[in-house]
Amino acid sequence: MKAITFLLHTQQPILATSLQGDPNSDVSYPYIPGSMIRGVLIGRYLNHLKKHHGLQEADDILDIQRFPDVSRLFFDDEKTRYLNAYPADTNRKRTLPVPRSWYKDKGVEFSDTTDEDVYDFSKIPVDEREENLSPKLLKEDFCTVEDNDVLFYRVKRRINIHNQRDRKKGRGTEANGAIFCYDAIDLRQTFHGIVLCDSEQDVDTIKSLLQPEDIWLGGSQSAGYGHTIIQLVPNDSDWYEVGIAPQERIERNENLTITLLSDTILRNDCGQVVADPEVLRHLLSKLLAVDIQFQKIKYTNESGEEKEIEDSIYAGSTIVGGFNRKWGLPLPQAPAFAAGSVFVFNKVKIDCERIKILEEQGIGERRVDGFGRFVVNWLDDEQTEYKAKLPQSEARSVNTTESEPLAPESLRIATNIATRIVRKRLDELLLKEVSSIELTKKDKISNSQLSRLMIVTRKALSDLDIENDKPEAERKTITEIAEPVRDLLRNLPSNARKQFESIRLNTGERLDEQIDNWLDSSDSWLNKSWRSESQTKSFMVSGKPTVSIASVLQGFDNYVALEYSLRLIMAVVKKTMKEKNND
């Protein structure tokens, strides 16, 4: 198997649209899909055929007699595969998806200065996990692993606002002038791409298609998206996706661990596309010619009983699709196992050569587009904990390249756009936070007490707006603005106090204590939600929530944090009163 490796340097934002986000926005994958690279090279090859072989529009390019190489180069997944271009690390090597069996302790945030513990639960039995650990699944996308050291890599993103225009008039109209936004991969980043093929002749052909170096990828290329520069790089003759030969990986581990390195599409016996672990087990048993079973763990529970559980699946599912530019239509959407999914099977004797071939070929559907990549026993069984952090260049994600300063009017517009985007994201986080909060024993508190709290909170919110219009030196502190709400809760009559003390959140905290926490640390819940939410976690600069528009950085200050905390209190009170009335 021959591997062609190359780097993709983004000169403009890249829009590789995924199936997420709201209807008025397109959200890009955090990588460049193999299908996108394959589509561009098909376009270049067709231009070559038109120029040198007289290809006409009506000709069938899959005619083996006239064009014997087309099917093998672009459509036969047993001969050629175009892998996803993942971010390149600091050494220009290809990063890989973070395994979904990795967990961190609750509250841990990664930085470039300190190492944080990461635990691989696929190798730690249930009864041996730390009791004081509050495990949280990692939200990072890509990583490199060297012994017990891990570096997480984050893809910088850019949000641009666009206005739909009438094609004839060249401007927006009342019937055709919607506002929409693109959440794209930002420029000045490097991705590492790979094409796998069988013969030296195909290697030479594909390398020739990777020239010239200027290439356009993804959507909206006429609107300033897609420009990328290709740089071919040499690789070892014995190329492996994880850098370790299968023989070494199989010999060092007791169990058989399968880690998916890309989204994987599987069909069951009825021909349906499903994300079912049992379908994967059945397929691997067939391909490896051995019967494999999921690992089962025995442990002793708190009452001393011995239990046996299936602690072997750490998987996520996603919906995959695509776009066919020839048809001008989207591809059918289908469920798939998400990249990074981990499956642990009992130890079986397997043929190393068979594993090598399977890792080269991949499994499942659309392998030619980079789907179905997997690796056997990627990580050492003896390594159960890792020290993880961000590379320095990732933590300092502010663009340090020289650029011309914006004109005052442009600066004002960019600042307004960035502020609106921040506000929009905060509104979404507020709605999600309110929907997750439920109050128990609502009947213990009267609507009149809730109304008093709402009136005082609304007054504090009004005072905040007034102070916000004043020069910064003349404003009250956020502690002074929130003091009336605290005074209300501190000076309640005994009957009212009992009512507030009896009502609790679904997490167990008293409502009055939780309100104090929201007011004392008004930015804590916003920061936490921003870092954990998939739509906002990538917008961070130096560890702080930040949106960048045309090199203008915009976050939120303590005044904005207090505003959203007060709005959160009001929303919880309104929700409680509405539910009480419905009951």
Coordinates of C-alpha atoms in Angstrom, one line a residue:
M1 CA 0.0 0.0 0.0
K2 CA 1.4 3.4 -1.1
A3 CA 0.7 6.5 1.0
I4 CA 0.8 10.0 -0.5
T5 CA 1.0 12.6 2.3
F6 CA 0.6 16.3 1.9
L7 CA -0.2 19.4 3.9
L8 CA -3.0 21.8 3.2
H9 CA -2.3 25.4 4.3
T10 CA -5.6 27.4 4.5
Q11 CA -5.3 30.8 2.9
Q12 CA -9.0 31.6 3.2
P13 CA -11.7 30.2 5.6
I14 CA -12.9 26.7 4.6
L15 CA -16.6 25.8 4.6
A16 CA -16.9 22.0 4.9
T17 CA -20.5 22.0 5.9
S18 CA -21.7 19.5 8.5
L19 CA -25.2 18.5 9.6
Q20 CA -25.4 20.8 12.7
G21 CA -26.2 24.3 13.6
D22 CA -29.5 26.3 13.2
P23 CA -31.2 26.7 9.8
N24 CA -29.7 30.1 9.2
S25 CA -26.1 29.0 9.5
D26 CA -23.7 26.5 8.0
V27 CA -21.3 24.9 10.5
S28 CA -18.1 23.4 9.2
Y29 CA -16.5 20.1 10.2
P30 CA -13.3 20.7 12.3
Y31 CA -11.3 18.9 9.5
I32 CA -11.2 18.7 5.7
P33 CA -13.2 15.6 4.6
G34 CA -11.6 13.2 2.2
S35 CA -14.6 13.4 -0.1
M36 CA -13.8 17.1 -0.6
I37 CA -10.2 16.4 -1.6
R38 CA -11.3 13.6 -3.9
G39 CA -13.9 15.8 -5.6
V40 CA -11.3 18.5 -6.3
L41 CA -8.9 15.9 -7.8
I42 CA -11.7 14.5 -9.9
G43 CA -12.3 17.9 -11.4
R44 CA -8.6 18.3 -12.2
Y45 CA -8.5 14.9 -13.8
L46 CA -11.5 15.7 -16.0
N47 CA -9.8 18.8 -17.2
H48 CA -6.8 16.7 -18.0
L49 CA -9.0 14.3 -20.0
K50 CA -10.7 17.2 -21.9
K51 CA -7.3 18.7 -22.8
H52 CA -5.4 15.6 -23.8
H53 CA -8.0 12.9 -24.6
G54 CA -10.9 14.9 -26.1
L55 CA -13.4 14.2 -23.4
Q56 CA -16.8 15.6 -24.2
E57 CA -19.7 16.4 -21.9
A58 CA -21.8 13.5 -23.1
D59 CA -18.9 10.9 -22.6
D60 CA -19.1 8.3 -19.9
I61 CA -16.0 8.7 -17.8
L62 CA -16.6 5.2 -16.3
D63 CA -16.2 3.6 -19.7
I64 CA -13.4 1.2 -18.9
Q65 CA -12.4 0.8 -22.5
R66 CA -11.8 4.5 -23.1
F67 CA -10.8 5.6 -19.6
P68 CA -9.4 2.5 -17.8
D69 CA -7.9 4.5 -14.8
V70 CA -10.9 6.6 -13.7
S71 CA -12.7 3.9 -11.7
R72 CA -9.6 2.7 -10.0
L73 CA -8.4 6.2 -9.1
F74 CA -11.6 7.7 -7.8
F75 CA -14.4 5.1 -7.2
D76 CA -12.8 1.8 -6.2
D77 CA -12.4 1.8 -2.4
E78 CA -10.3 -1.3 -2.6
K79 CA -7.7 0.4 -4.7
T80 CA -7.7 4.1 -3.6
R81 CA -8.9 5.9 -0.5
Y82 CA -8.9 9.6 0.3
L83 CA -8.5 10.1 4.0
N84 CA -9.7 13.0 6.0
A85 CA -7.2 15.8 6.4
Y86 CA -6.9 16.3 10.2
P87 CA -5.0 19.2 11.8
A88 CA -1.2 19.0 11.7
D89 CA 0.7 19.1 15.0
T90 CA 3.6 21.3 15.8
N91 CA 5.9 18.8 13.9
R92 CA 3.6 18.8 10.9
K93 CA 2.4 15.3 11.7
R94 CA -1.2 14.2 11.4
T95 CA -3.2 14.3 14.6
L96 CA -5.9 11.8 15.3
P97 CA -9.4 11.9 16.9
V98 CA -9.5 11.8 20.7
P99 CA -10.7 8.3 22.0
R100 CA -14.1 8.4 23.5
S101 CA -13.0 6.2 26.4
W102 CA -10.9 9.2 27.8
Y103 CA -12.3 11.1 30.7
K104 CA -11.2 14.0 32.9
D105 CA -12.2 15.1 36.3
K106 CA -15.1 17.6 36.5
G107 CA -14.0 21.2 36.3
V108 CA -10.6 20.5 34.7
E109 CA -9.7 22.9 31.9
F110 CA -6.7 22.3 29.7
S111 CA -4.0 24.9 29.1
D112 CA -0.5 25.1 27.7
T113 CA 1.2 25.6 31.1
T114 CA 0.1 22.7 33.3
D115 CA -0.5 19.0 32.8
E116 CA -3.9 17.6 33.6
D117 CA -4.8 14.0 34.3
V118 CA -6.8 12.1 31.6
Y119 CA -8.1 8.6 32.4
D120 CA -8.7 5.8 29.9
F121 CA -11.8 4.0 31.2
S122 CA -11.5 1.2 28.6
K123 CA -8.4 0.0 30.6
I124 CA -9.5 0.8 34.2
P125 CA -12.0 -1.7 35.8
V126 CA -15.1 -0.2 37.4
D127 CA -14.1 -1.1 41.0
E128 CA -10.6 0.4 40.5
R129 CA -11.6 3.9 39.4
E130 CA -11.0 6.7 41.9
E131 CA -13.9 7.2 44.2
N132 CA -13.5 11.0 44.5
L133 CA -13.4 11.3 40.7
S134 CA -16.3 13.1 38.9
P135 CA -15.6 11.9 35.4
K136 CA -16.6 14.0 32.4
L137 CA -16.2 13.0 28.8
L138 CA -13.6 15.0 26.9
K139 CA -14.8 17.7 24.5
E140 CA -11.5 17.9 22.6
D141 CA -11.4 16.8 18.9
F142 CA -7.8 15.9 18.0
C143 CA -4.7 14.8 19.8
T144 CA -1.2 13.3 19.6
V145 CA 0.0 10.6 22.0
E146 CA 3.6 9.9 23.0
D147 CA 4.0 7.4 25.9
N148 CA 1.9 9.0 28.6
D149 CA 2.0 12.6 27.2
V150 CA -0.9 13.9 25.3
L151 CA -1.3 17.2 23.4
F152 CA -4.8 18.3 22.4
Y153 CA -5.3 20.4 19.2
R154 CA -8.1 22.7 18.6
V155 CA -9.2 24.1 15.2
K156 CA -9.6 27.8 15.0
R157 CA -12.9 28.9 13.6
R158 CA -14.3 32.0 12.0
I159 CA -17.9 33.2 11.9
N160 CA -18.9 35.5 9.0
I161 CA -22.3 37.2 8.5
H162 CA -23.8 37.2 5.0
N163 CA -26.8 38.8 3.4
Q164 CA -28.6 36.9 0.7
R165 CA -28.9 38.9 -2.6
D166 CA -31.1 38.9 -5.5
R167 CA -29.1 37.6 -8.5
K168 CA -30.5 40.1 -11.0
K169 CA -30.5 43.2 -8.8
G170 CA -27.3 42.4 -7.0
R171 CA -28.7 43.3 -3.6
G172 CA -31.0 42.0 -0.9
T173 CA -34.8 42.5 -1.4
E174 CA -37.8 42.1 0.8
A175 CA -38.5 38.7 -0.7
N176 CA -34.9 37.6 -1.0
G177 CA -32.6 39.2 1.6
A178 CA -32.2 36.8 4.5
I179 CA -29.3 37.2 7.0
F180 CA -27.3 34.0 7.5
C181 CA -23.8 33.1 8.9
Y182 CA -21.0 30.7 8.1
D183 CA -19.1 29.0 11.0
A184 CA -16.0 28.0 9.0
I185 CA -12.5 26.7 9.6
D186 CA -10.3 29.8 9.9
L187 CA -7.4 30.7 7.6
R188 CA -3.7 30.2 8.4
Q189 CA -4.0 26.7 9.7
T190 CA -2.4 23.5 8.5
F191 CA -4.0 20.2 7.9
H192 CA -2.4 16.8 7.1
G193 CA -4.0 14.8 4.2
I194 CA -3.3 11.3 3.0
V195 CA -4.3 9.3 -0.1
L196 CA -3.8 5.6 -0.1
C197 CA -3.4 3.6 -3.3
D198 CA -2.0 0.4 -4.7
S199 CA 0.4 1.0 -7.5
E200 CA 3.4 3.4 -8.2
Q201 CA 1.6 4.5 -11.4
D202 CA -1.4 5.7 -9.4
V203 CA 1.0 7.5 -7.0
D204 CA 2.5 9.4 -9.8
T205 CA -0.9 10.3 -11.3
I206 CA -2.3 11.6 -7.9
K207 CA 0.9 13.5 -7.2
S208 CA 0.6 15.2 -10.6
L209 CA -3.1 16.1 -9.7
L210 CA -1.8 17.8 -6.5
Q211 CA -0.1 20.3 -8.7
P212 CA -0.4 23.3 -9.0
E213 CA -0.2 24.1 -5.3
D214 CA -3.2 26.5 -5.3
I215 CA -6.5 24.7 -4.8
W216 CA -10.0 25.7 -3.8
L217 CA -12.0 23.5 -1.3
G218 CA -15.5 23.5 0.1
G219 CA -18.5 25.8 -0.5
S220 CA -19.0 29.5 -1.3
Q221 CA -15.7 29.7 -3.2
S222 CA -16.9 32.8 -5.0
A223 CA -17.5 34.6 -1.7
G224 CA -14.0 34.4 -0.3
Y225 CA -13.8 30.8 0.9
G226 CA -11.8 27.8 0.0
H227 CA -8.3 29.0 -1.1
T228 CA -5.7 26.4 0.1
I229 CA -2.1 25.7 -0.8
I230 CA -0.9 22.1 -1.1
Q231 CA 2.6 21.0 0.0
L232 CA 3.7 17.4 -0.7
V233 CA 5.7 15.9 2.0
P234 CA 7.7 12.6 2.0
N235 CA 6.8 9.7 4.2
D236 CA 8.3 6.4 5.3
S237 CA 7.9 3.4 3.0
D238 CA 6.3 1.4 5.9
W239 CA 3.5 3.9 6.6
Y240 CA 0.9 3.3 9.4
E241 CA -1.8 5.6 10.4
V242 CA -0.8 5.6 14.1
G243 CA 2.9 5.2 13.4
I244 CA 3.2 1.7 15.0
A245 CA 3.3 -1.6 13.1
P246 CA 0.3 -3.9 13.8
Q247 CA 2.6 -6.8 15.0
E248 CA 4.0 -4.7 17.8
R249 CA 0.5 -3.4 18.8
I250 CA -1.0 -6.9 18.8
E251 CA 1.8 -8.5 20.9
R252 CA 1.8 -5.9 23.7
N253 CA -1.9 -5.9 24.6
E254 CA -4.0 -8.6 26.2
N255 CA -7.4 -7.5 24.9
L256 CA -8.5 -6.6 21.3
T257 CA -9.3 -2.9 21.2
I258 CA -10.8 -1.3 18.1
T259 CA -10.6 2.5 17.9
L260 CA -12.3 4.3 15.0
L261 CA -10.2 7.0 13.4
S262 CA -13.0 8.4 11.3
D263 CA -16.8 8.2 11.1
T264 CA -17.9 4.7 10.1
I265 CA -21.0 3.7 8.2
L266 CA -22.2 0.1 8.6
R267 CA -25.2 -1.9 7.3
N268 CA -26.9 -4.8 9.1
D269 CA -28.1 -8.0 7.6
C270 CA -31.2 -6.3 6.3
G271 CA -29.3 -3.7 4.4
Q272 CA -30.2 -0.9 6.8
V273 CA -27.6 1.7 7.8
V274 CA -27.3 1.5 11.6
A275 CA -24.9 2.5 14.4
D276 CA -25.2 -0.7 16.3
P277 CA -22.1 -2.2 18.2
E278 CA -23.4 -5.7 17.6
V279 CA -23.3 -5.1 13.8
L280 CA -19.7 -4.0 14.2
R281 CA -18.8 -7.1 16.2
H282 CA -20.4 -9.4 13.6
L283 CA -18.6 -7.7 10.8
L284 CA -15.2 -7.9 12.5
S285 CA -15.7 -11.5 13.3
K286 CA -16.4 -12.2 9.7
L287 CA -13.4 -10.1 8.4
L288 CA -11.0 -11.5 11.0
A289 CA -12.3 -15.1 10.6
V290 CA -12.5 -15.5 14.4
D291 CA -15.4 -15.3 16.8
I292 CA -14.9 -12.1 18.9
Q293 CA -17.0 -11.1 21.9
F294 CA -17.3 -7.9 23.9
Q295 CA -15.3 -7.9 27.1
K296 CA -17.2 -8.4 30.3
I297 CA -15.9 -7.0 33.6
K298 CA -16.5 -8.6 37.0
Y299 CA -16.6 -6.3 40.0
T300 CA -17.9 -6.2 43.6
N301 CA -20.6 -3.6 44.4
E302 CA -21.1 -1.8 47.7
S303 CA -23.2 -4.5 49.2
G304 CA -20.5 -7.1 48.5
E305 CA -22.2 -8.8 45.6
E306 CA -20.2 -9.8 42.6
K307 CA -21.5 -8.4 39.3
E308 CA -20.6 -8.9 35.7
I309 CA -21.2 -6.0 33.3
E310 CA -20.3 -5.3 29.7
D311 CA -17.8 -2.4 30.1
S312 CA -16.4 -2.4 26.6
I313 CA -18.2 0.1 24.5
Y314 CA -17.3 3.8 24.5
A315 CA -19.0 5.0 21.3
G316 CA -20.8 8.0 19.9
S317 CA -23.1 8.2 16.9
T318 CA -23.5 11.0 14.4
I319 CA -25.4 11.8 11.1
V320 CA -23.3 11.9 8.0
G321 CA -24.2 13.2 4.6
G322 CA -22.4 15.2 1.9
F323 CA -22.9 17.0 -1.3
N324 CA -22.6 15.9 -4.9
R325 CA -21.5 18.9 -7.1
K326 CA -22.2 17.0 -10.3
W327 CA -25.8 16.5 -9.3
G328 CA -26.0 19.7 -7.4
L329 CA -27.8 17.8 -4.6
P330 CA -27.1 16.6 -1.1
L331 CA -26.2 13.0 -0.4
P332 CA -28.6 10.8 1.7
Q333 CA -28.1 11.3 5.4
A334 CA -27.3 8.2 7.4
P335 CA -26.3 7.3 11.0
A336 CA -22.7 6.4 11.7
F337 CA -20.3 5.6 14.5
A338 CA -18.4 8.8 15.4
A339 CA -14.7 9.0 15.1
G340 CA -12.9 8.2 18.3
S341 CA -15.4 5.4 19.3
V342 CA -13.6 2.6 21.2
F343 CA -14.7 -1.1 21.4
V344 CA -12.9 -3.6 23.6
F345 CA -13.2 -7.4 22.8
N346 CA -11.8 -10.4 24.6
K347 CA -8.3 -11.5 23.6
V348 CA -8.3 -13.7 20.5
K349 CA -5.6 -15.1 18.2
I350 CA -5.7 -13.1 15.0
D351 CA -3.6 -13.0 11.9
C352 CA -1.3 -10.0 11.9
E353 CA -1.2 -9.8 8.1
R354 CA -5.0 -9.8 7.9
I355 CA -5.1 -6.9 10.4
K356 CA -2.6 -5.0 8.3
I357 CA -4.7 -5.4 5.2
L358 CA -8.0 -4.4 7.0
E359 CA -6.4 -1.3 8.5
E360 CA -5.3 -0.3 5.1
Q361 CA -8.7 -1.0 3.5
G362 CA -11.0 0.2 6.3
I363 CA -14.5 -1.1 7.0
G364 CA -18.0 -0.2 6.1
E365 CA -19.4 2.1 3.4
R366 CA -17.8 5.1 1.6
R367 CA -14.3 4.0 2.4
V368 CA -13.1 5.9 -0.7
D369 CA -14.1 9.1 1.0
G370 CA -12.1 8.3 4.2
F371 CA -14.9 6.7 6.2
G372 CA -14.4 3.5 8.1
R373 CA -10.8 4.0 9.2
F374 CA -9.9 2.0 12.3
V375 CA -6.8 0.8 14.3
V376 CA -6.3 -2.2 16.4
N377 CA -4.7 -1.8 19.9
W378 CA -3.6 1.8 19.3
L379 CA -2.7 2.5 23.0
D380 CA -0.8 0.4 25.4
D381 CA -2.9 -1.6 27.9
E382 CA -0.4 -0.7 30.6
Q383 CA -1.0 3.0 30.2
T384 CA -4.3 3.9 32.0
E385 CA -3.6 7.6 32.8
Y386 CA -2.1 10.4 30.7
K387 CA -0.8 13.9 31.3
A388 CA -2.5 16.2 28.8
K389 CA -2.2 19.9 27.9
L390 CA -2.5 22.2 24.9
P391 CA 0.5 23.1 22.7
Q392 CA 1.6 26.6 23.2
S393 CA 0.6 27.7 19.7
E394 CA -3.0 26.5 20.4
A395 CA -3.5 28.2 23.7
R396 CA -2.3 31.5 22.2
S397 CA -4.8 31.4 19.4
V398 CA -4.8 35.1 18.7
N399 CA -3.7 35.8 15.2
T400 CA -0.2 37.4 15.6
T401 CA 0.4 37.9 11.9
E402 CA 0.8 41.5 10.8
S403 CA -2.2 43.0 9.3
E404 CA -3.4 46.5 8.4
P405 CA -5.5 48.2 11.1
L406 CA -9.2 48.6 10.2
A407 CA -10.6 52.0 9.4
P408 CA -12.7 53.5 12.2
E409 CA -16.0 52.7 10.4
S410 CA -14.9 49.1 9.6
L411 CA -13.8 48.7 13.2
R412 CA -17.1 49.8 14.5
I413 CA -19.0 47.4 12.2
A414 CA -16.8 44.5 13.1
T415 CA -17.2 45.2 16.8
N416 CA -21.0 45.4 16.5
I417 CA -21.1 42.1 14.6
A418 CA -18.9 40.4 17.1
T419 CA -21.0 41.8 20.0
R420 CA -24.2 40.5 18.4
I421 CA -22.7 37.1 17.9
V422 CA -21.5 36.9 21.5
R423 CA -25.0 38.0 22.6
K424 CA -26.7 35.4 20.4
R425 CA -24.5 32.6 21.8
L426 CA -25.2 33.8 25.4
D427 CA -28.9 33.8 24.7
E428 CA -28.7 30.2 23.4
L429 CA -26.7 29.2 26.6
L430 CA -29.3 30.9 28.8
L431 CA -32.2 29.0 27.1
K432 CA -30.3 25.7 27.5
E433 CA -29.5 26.5 31.2
V434 CA -33.1 27.3 32.0
S435 CA -34.4 24.2 30.3
S436 CA -32.1 22.0 32.4
I437 CA -33.3 23.5 35.7
E438 CA -36.2 22.0 37.5
L439 CA -37.5 23.0 40.9
T440 CA -38.9 20.4 43.4
K441 CA -41.6 21.0 46.0
K442 CA -42.9 24.0 44.0
D443 CA -46.1 23.9 46.0
K444 CA -44.2 24.9 49.1
I445 CA -43.7 28.4 47.9
S446 CA -46.4 30.9 47.0
N447 CA -46.6 32.9 43.8
S448 CA -46.5 36.1 45.8
Q449 CA -43.0 35.3 47.1
L450 CA -41.8 34.4 43.6
S451 CA -43.3 37.7 42.3
R452 CA -41.4 39.7 45.0
L453 CA -38.2 38.1 43.8
M454 CA -39.0 38.8 40.2
I455 CA -39.8 42.5 40.8
V456 CA -36.5 43.1 42.7
T457 CA -34.5 41.2 40.1
R458 CA -36.2 43.2 37.3
K459 CA -35.3 46.4 39.2
A460 CA -31.7 45.3 39.5
L461 CA -31.6 44.6 35.7
S462 CA -33.0 48.1 35.0
D463 CA -30.3 49.6 37.3
L464 CA -27.7 47.6 35.4
D465 CA -28.8 49.1 32.1
I466 CA -28.6 52.6 33.5
E467 CA -25.2 52.1 35.0
N468 CA -24.0 50.5 31.7
D469 CA -24.6 53.8 29.9
K470 CA -22.4 55.8 32.2
P471 CA -18.6 56.2 31.9
E472 CA -16.8 53.2 33.3
A473 CA -15.2 55.3 36.2
E474 CA -18.7 56.4 37.4
R475 CA -20.4 53.1 37.4
K476 CA -21.5 51.1 40.4
T477 CA -19.9 47.8 41.0
I478 CA -21.8 44.6 40.1
T479 CA -21.9 43.8 43.8
E480 CA -23.7 47.1 44.5
I481 CA -26.2 46.5 41.7
A482 CA -27.0 43.0 42.9
E483 CA -27.3 43.9 46.5
P484 CA -31.1 44.5 46.5
V485 CA -31.7 40.9 45.5
R486 CA -29.4 39.6 48.2
D487 CA -31.1 42.0 50.8
L488 CA -34.5 40.5 49.9
L489 CA -33.3 37.0 50.5
R490 CA -31.4 37.9 53.7
N491 CA -34.3 39.9 55.3
L492 CA -37.2 37.6 54.6
P493 CA -39.9 37.1 57.3
S494 CA -39.7 33.7 59.0
N495 CA -42.7 32.3 57.0
A496 CA -41.3 33.5 53.7
R497 CA -37.8 32.2 54.6
K498 CA -39.2 28.7 55.3
Q499 CA -40.8 28.8 51.8
F500 CA -37.5 29.7 50.1
E501 CA -35.5 27.1 52.1
S502 CA -38.0 24.3 51.3
I503 CA -37.8 24.7 47.5
R504 CA -34.8 23.0 45.8
L505 CA -33.3 22.6 42.4
N506 CA -33.2 19.1 40.8
T507 CA -29.5 19.0 41.7
G508 CA -30.3 19.3 45.4
E509 CA -29.3 22.9 46.1
R510 CA -31.7 25.3 47.8
L511 CA -33.0 28.0 45.5
D512 CA -31.9 30.9 47.7
E513 CA -28.4 29.5 48.0
Q514 CA -28.2 28.9 44.2
I515 CA -29.3 32.5 43.6
D516 CA -26.4 33.7 45.9
N517 CA -24.0 31.6 43.9
W518 CA -25.2 33.0 40.6
L519 CA -24.8 36.6 41.9
D520 CA -21.4 36.0 43.6
S521 CA -19.9 34.3 40.6
S522 CA -22.0 35.6 37.8
D523 CA -19.6 34.5 35.1
S524 CA -18.9 31.0 36.3
W525 CA -22.0 29.2 34.9
L526 CA -21.6 31.2 31.6
N527 CA -17.9 30.2 31.2
K528 CA -18.7 26.6 32.0
S529 CA -21.6 26.4 29.6
W530 CA -19.5 28.2 26.9
R531 CA -16.7 25.6 27.2
S532 CA -19.0 22.6 27.2
E533 CA -21.4 23.6 24.4
S534 CA -20.5 22.2 21.0
Q535 CA -21.4 25.5 19.2
T536 CA -19.2 27.7 21.4
K537 CA -16.4 25.6 22.8
S538 CA -14.1 26.4 19.9
F539 CA -14.4 30.2 20.4
M540 CA -11.7 30.6 23.1
V541 CA -8.7 32.9 23.3
S542 CA -6.3 32.5 26.2
G543 CA -8.8 30.3 28.0
K544 CA -11.6 33.0 27.8
P545 CA -14.8 32.9 25.7
T546 CA -14.1 35.1 22.7
V547 CA -15.5 35.7 19.2
S548 CA -13.1 37.0 16.5
I549 CA -14.4 39.1 13.6
A550 CA -11.8 40.6 11.2
S551 CA -9.2 40.4 13.9
V552 CA -11.5 42.2 16.4
L553 CA -11.8 40.1 19.6
Q554 CA -15.0 40.3 21.6
G555 CA -15.9 38.5 24.8
F556 CA -18.1 39.5 27.7
D557 CA -17.4 41.5 30.9
N558 CA -18.7 41.3 34.5
Y559 CA -21.6 43.6 33.6
V560 CA -22.8 41.3 30.8
A561 CA -22.3 38.2 33.1
L562 CA -24.4 39.8 35.8
E563 CA -27.1 40.7 33.3
Y564 CA -27.4 37.1 32.1
S565 CA -27.4 35.8 35.8
L566 CA -30.3 38.2 36.6
R567 CA -32.1 37.1 33.4
L568 CA -31.5 33.5 34.5
I569 CA -33.1 34.1 37.9
M570 CA -36.1 35.8 36.3
A571 CA -36.5 33.0 33.8
V572 CA -36.4 30.3 36.5
V573 CA -39.0 32.2 38.6
K574 CA -41.3 32.6 35.5
K575 CA -40.9 28.9 34.6
T576 CA -41.8 27.9 38.2
M577 CA -44.9 30.1 38.3
K578 CA -46.1 28.9 35.0
E579 CA -45.7 25.2 36.0
K580 CA -47.5 25.9 39.3
N581 CA -50.4 27.5 37.5
N582 CA -50.6 24.6 35.1
D583 CA -50.6 22.1 38.0

